[in-house]
């Protein structure tokens, strides 16, 4: 009999001994973690802990003071990483359509002369936008004005924008911060569905998300604490509830 073994995990991203400061004091201190292909990876921690800064270092928007951010070949090209930044609340009155917003995420891979010279979109581009909107359940809104959408719908459009260039990694920085409980659930089940094809890295303060969806979590408060949730990192009582304070303390402890 041949023993079946799980295929080896593929590293997509590896951060080693990373230090960063905007001014004199370090904002991130000796951060180490690995993101594997297929992960639903959560980053959590207090306000000002350095989460968004770490995302910007991964994206190459900021340069490390020391240490390395290794990106696998699969995500070396910027269009291979989809990004939904924190606070994307574009002015809802801004007179652009859903199609315009999604096309902003259309990476160079699919850019045509037409869109380069801003004379409308090609049939191919419109099909591409439609397919992204379909993935987020917003296919009926292609020509709607952004101002006509709810906050949750607008955030779905931002996700469609981020997946328009078929990225291998999707990074979202607090994607549900202004969205009600139901809208949050919808966004996270959408991310879970997208995770079947795309590796997801999400910054969140939502512990339910971490416990239900993530397989790995990095707690950052200047320093980083890595937890592999498949090893059972949660203290959940008999009714399935967990104490938020305890959990945050636990995540902030080195394993
Ligand atoms: N452009 C900047 N210049 C100087 N300091 C900055 C800059 N951006 C962030 N900081 C500082 O770096 C630290 C980490 O900020 P960062 O935005 O990464 O935190 P965060 O974990 O994302 O917080 P939040 O949960 O509030 O989004 C904070 O002390 C912040 O004041
Ligand atoms: Mg932030």
Coordinates of C-alpha atoms and ligand atoms in Angstrom, one line a residue:
X1 CA 0.0 0.0 0.0
X2 CA 1.3 3.5 -0.9
X3 CA 0.8 6.0 1.9
X4 CA -0.9 9.1 0.8
X5 CA 0.9 12.2 2.0
X6 CA -0.3 15.8 1.7
X7 CA 1.5 17.7 -1.0
X8 CA 4.2 19.9 0.4
X9 CA 3.1 23.5 1.1
X10 CA 4.3 26.1 -1.4
X11 CA 5.7 29.3 0.0
X12 CA 4.3 32.4 -1.6
X13 CA 5.7 34.9 0.7
X14 CA 8.4 34.8 3.4
X15 CA 9.2 37.7 5.7
X16 CA 12.5 37.3 7.7
X17 CA 13.9 39.5 10.4
X18 CA 12.0 42.5 9.2
X19 CA 12.6 45.8 10.9
X20 CA 11.0 49.1 9.9
X21 CA 10.7 52.7 11.1
X22 CA 9.2 55.8 9.6
X23 CA 11.3 58.0 11.8
X24 CA 13.6 57.1 14.7
X25 CA 11.7 54.4 16.6
X26 CA 11.0 51.0 15.1
X27 CA 7.3 50.4 14.1
X28 CA 8.0 46.8 13.3
X29 CA 10.6 44.8 15.1
X30 CA 12.0 41.4 13.9
X31 CA 8.9 40.2 12.1
X32 CA 9.1 36.6 10.8
X33 CA 6.4 34.6 9.1
X34 CA 5.6 32.5 6.0
X35 CA 2.5 32.7 3.8
X36 CA 1.7 29.5 1.9
X37 CA -0.3 29.1 -1.3
X38 CA -3.9 28.5 -0.4
X39 CA -3.8 30.1 3.0
X40 CA -6.5 32.2 4.5
X41 CA -4.1 34.2 6.5
X42 CA -5.3 36.8 9.1
X43 CA -3.2 39.7 10.5
X44 CA -4.6 41.2 13.7
X45 CA -3.5 43.3 16.6
X46 CA -4.2 46.7 18.2
X47 CA -4.5 50.1 16.4
X48 CA -1.1 51.4 15.6
X49 CA 0.4 47.9 15.9
X50 CA 1.9 48.1 12.4
X51 CA -0.5 46.0 10.3
X52 CA -1.0 48.4 7.4
X53 CA 2.7 49.2 7.5
X54 CA 3.5 45.5 7.1
X55 CA 1.1 45.3 4.1
X56 CA 2.9 48.2 2.5
X57 CA 6.2 46.5 3.0
X58 CA 4.9 43.4 1.3
X59 CA 3.6 45.4 -1.6
X60 CA 6.9 47.2 -2.0
X61 CA 5.3 50.6 -1.3
X62 CA 7.7 50.9 1.7
X63 CA 11.3 49.6 2.0
X64 CA 12.5 47.6 5.0
X65 CA 15.1 49.2 7.3
X66 CA 16.6 45.7 7.5
X67 CA 15.5 42.1 6.8
X68 CA 13.8 40.6 3.8
X69 CA 10.5 40.2 2.1
X70 CA 10.7 37.3 -0.3
X71 CA 8.1 37.0 -3.0
X72 CA 7.7 33.8 -5.0
X73 CA 7.9 34.0 -8.8
X74 CA 4.1 33.6 -8.9
X75 CA 3.5 37.0 -7.2
X76 CA 6.6 38.9 -8.3
X77 CA 4.7 40.8 -10.9
X78 CA 2.6 43.6 -9.2
X79 CA -0.6 42.5 -11.2
X80 CA -0.4 39.1 -9.4
X81 CA -1.3 40.8 -6.1
X82 CA -4.7 42.2 -5.7
X83 CA -5.0 44.9 -3.0
X84 CA -8.0 46.4 -1.2
X85 CA -6.5 49.2 1.0
X86 CA -7.8 50.3 4.3
X87 CA -10.4 53.2 4.2
X88 CA -11.2 52.9 0.5
X89 CA -14.3 55.0 1.1
X90 CA -14.1 56.9 -2.1
X91 CA -16.5 59.9 -2.1
X92 CA -19.7 58.1 -2.9
X93 CA -20.9 61.1 -4.8
X94 CA -17.9 60.9 -7.2
X95 CA -19.6 60.5 -10.6
X96 CA -18.1 57.3 -11.8
X97 CA -19.6 53.9 -12.6
X98 CA -19.0 50.5 -11.2
X99 CA -17.4 49.6 -14.5
X100 CA -14.9 52.5 -14.2
X101 CA -13.9 51.4 -10.7
X102 CA -13.4 47.8 -11.7
X103 CA -11.4 48.8 -14.7
X104 CA -9.0 50.8 -12.5
X105 CA -7.8 47.4 -11.2
X106 CA -7.2 46.1 -14.7
X107 CA -3.5 45.4 -14.7
X108 CA -1.1 45.9 -17.6
X109 CA -1.7 42.3 -18.7
X110 CA -5.1 43.2 -20.2
X111 CA -4.6 46.9 -20.9
X112 CA -5.6 47.9 -24.4
X113 CA -4.8 51.1 -26.5
X114 CA -8.4 52.1 -26.1
X115 CA -8.3 52.3 -22.3
X116 CA -4.8 53.7 -22.4
X117 CA -6.1 56.7 -24.4
X118 CA -9.3 56.8 -22.3
X119 CA -11.7 56.3 -25.2
X120 CA -13.9 53.7 -23.6
X121 CA -13.4 50.0 -23.0
X122 CA -13.0 47.2 -25.4
X123 CA -15.5 44.3 -25.5
X124 CA -12.8 42.1 -23.9
X125 CA -12.3 44.5 -21.0
X126 CA -16.0 44.8 -20.4
X127 CA -16.2 41.0 -20.3
X128 CA -13.3 40.9 -17.9
X129 CA -15.1 43.4 -15.6
X130 CA -18.3 41.5 -15.8
X131 CA -16.6 38.3 -14.8
X132 CA -15.0 39.9 -11.7
X133 CA -18.4 41.4 -10.7
X134 CA -20.0 38.1 -11.1
X135 CA -17.5 36.6 -8.7
X136 CA -18.6 39.1 -6.1
X137 CA -22.3 38.8 -6.8
X138 CA -22.5 42.3 -8.4
X139 CA -23.0 41.5 -12.0
X140 CA -26.3 43.4 -12.2
X141 CA -24.5 46.7 -11.3
X142 CA -22.1 47.2 -14.2
X143 CA -23.4 50.6 -15.3
X144 CA -24.6 51.8 -11.8
X145 CA -23.1 54.9 -10.4
X146 CA -21.0 54.2 -7.4
X147 CA -23.2 56.7 -5.5
X148 CA -26.2 54.4 -5.9
X149 CA -24.6 51.6 -3.9
X150 CA -24.6 50.7 -0.2
X151 CA -21.3 50.5 1.7
X152 CA -21.2 46.7 1.5
X153 CA -22.0 46.7 -2.2
X154 CA -19.2 49.3 -2.8
X155 CA -16.7 47.2 -0.9
X156 CA -17.7 44.2 -3.1
X157 CA -16.9 46.4 -6.1
X158 CA -13.5 47.2 -4.6
X159 CA -12.9 43.5 -4.3
X160 CA -13.9 43.0 -7.9
X161 CA -11.4 45.7 -8.8
X162 CA -8.7 43.9 -6.9
X163 CA -9.4 40.5 -8.6
X164 CA -9.8 42.0 -12.1
X165 CA -6.3 41.1 -13.1
X166 CA -6.6 37.5 -11.8
X167 CA -4.1 37.9 -9.0
X168 CA -2.6 34.9 -7.2
X169 CA -2.7 36.7 -3.8
X170 CA -5.5 39.0 -2.6
X171 CA -4.6 41.3 0.3
X172 CA -7.3 43.2 2.1
X173 CA -6.7 45.7 4.9
X174 CA -9.8 45.8 7.2
X175 CA -12.3 45.3 4.4
X176 CA -15.4 45.4 6.6
X177 CA -14.7 48.3 8.9
X178 CA -17.8 50.3 7.9
X179 CA -20.1 47.5 7.2
X180 CA -23.0 46.0 9.3
X181 CA -22.9 42.5 10.7
X182 CA -24.8 40.9 7.8
X183 CA -22.7 42.7 5.2
X184 CA -19.5 41.5 7.1
X185 CA -20.7 37.9 7.0
X186 CA -21.4 38.2 3.3
X187 CA -18.0 39.7 2.5
X188 CA -16.2 37.0 4.5
X189 CA -18.1 34.1 2.9
X190 CA -17.3 35.7 -0.4
X191 CA -13.6 35.7 0.6
X192 CA -13.9 32.1 1.7
X193 CA -15.2 31.2 -1.8
X194 CA -12.5 33.2 -3.5
X195 CA -10.0 31.4 -1.3
X196 CA -10.7 28.2 -3.3
X197 CA -8.7 29.8 -6.1
X198 CA -6.7 32.7 -4.6
X199 CA -4.5 32.9 -1.5
X200 CA -6.1 35.5 0.9
X201 CA -4.3 37.7 3.4
X202 CA -6.6 39.9 5.4
X203 CA -6.1 42.4 8.2
X204 CA -8.9 42.2 10.6
X205 CA -9.9 43.0 14.2
X206 CA -12.8 40.5 13.9
X207 CA -12.1 37.5 16.1
X208 CA -15.0 35.6 14.7
X209 CA -13.4 35.9 11.2
X210 CA -10.1 34.6 12.6
X211 CA -11.7 31.6 14.4
X212 CA -14.0 30.7 11.5
X213 CA -12.1 31.4 8.4
X214 CA -8.3 31.7 9.0
X215 CA -5.9 28.8 9.0
X216 CA -3.0 31.0 10.1
X217 CA -3.0 34.2 12.2
X218 CA -0.2 36.7 12.8
X219 CA -0.7 39.0 15.8
X220 CA 1.2 42.2 15.4
X221 CA 2.0 44.8 18.1
X222 CA 5.3 46.1 16.9
X223 CA 6.6 42.5 17.3
X224 CA 4.8 39.6 15.6
X225 CA 3.4 36.4 17.0
X226 CA 2.6 33.6 14.6
X227 CA -0.2 31.0 15.2
X228 CA -1.1 28.1 13.1
X229 CA -4.8 27.5 13.8
X230 CA -4.8 24.0 12.5
X231 CA -2.9 23.2 15.6
X232 CA -5.9 24.4 17.6
X233 CA -4.9 27.9 18.8
X234 CA -8.3 28.9 20.3
X235 CA -9.8 28.8 23.7
X236 CA -13.4 28.3 23.0
X237 CA -15.9 27.4 25.7
X238 CA -18.5 24.6 25.6
X239 CA -21.1 26.8 23.9
X240 CA -18.6 27.8 21.3
X241 CA -18.1 31.3 22.6
X242 CA -14.7 32.7 23.3
X243 CA -13.5 35.6 25.5
X244 CA -12.2 38.3 23.3
X245 CA -9.8 39.7 25.8
X246 CA -8.4 36.3 26.6
X247 CA -8.1 35.5 22.9
X248 CA -6.2 38.7 22.1
X249 CA -3.9 38.1 25.0
X250 CA -3.3 34.5 23.8
X251 CA -2.6 35.6 20.3
X252 CA -0.1 38.1 21.6
X253 CA 1.9 35.3 23.3
X254 CA 4.7 33.6 21.5
X255 CA 4.0 29.9 20.8
Ligands
LIG1 N1 3.2 57.7 7.0 C1 3.6 57.6 8.3 N2 4.5 58.4 8.9 C2 4.9 58.2 10.2 N3 4.4 57.3 11.0 C3 3.4 56.5 10.5 C4 2.9 56.6 9.2 N4 2.0 55.6 9.0 C5 1.9 55.0 10.2 N5 2.7 55.5 11.1 C6 2.8 55.1 12.5 O1 3.3 53.7 12.4 C7 2.6 53.0 13.5 C8 1.9 51.8 12.8 O2 0.8 52.3 12.0 P1 -0.1 51.3 11.1 O3 -1.0 52.2 10.3 O4 0.8 50.4 10.4 O5 -0.9 50.6 12.2 P2 -2.2 49.6 12.1 O6 -1.8 48.4 12.9 O7 -2.5 49.4 10.7 O8 -3.3 50.4 12.9 P3 -4.9 50.4 12.6 O9 -5.5 49.2 13.3 O10 -5.3 51.7 13.3 O11 -5.2 50.5 11.1 C9 1.7 53.9 14.2 O12 2.4 54.3 15.4 C10 1.5 55.1 13.2 O13 1.3 56.3 13.9
LIG2 MG1 -4.2 49.8 9.5

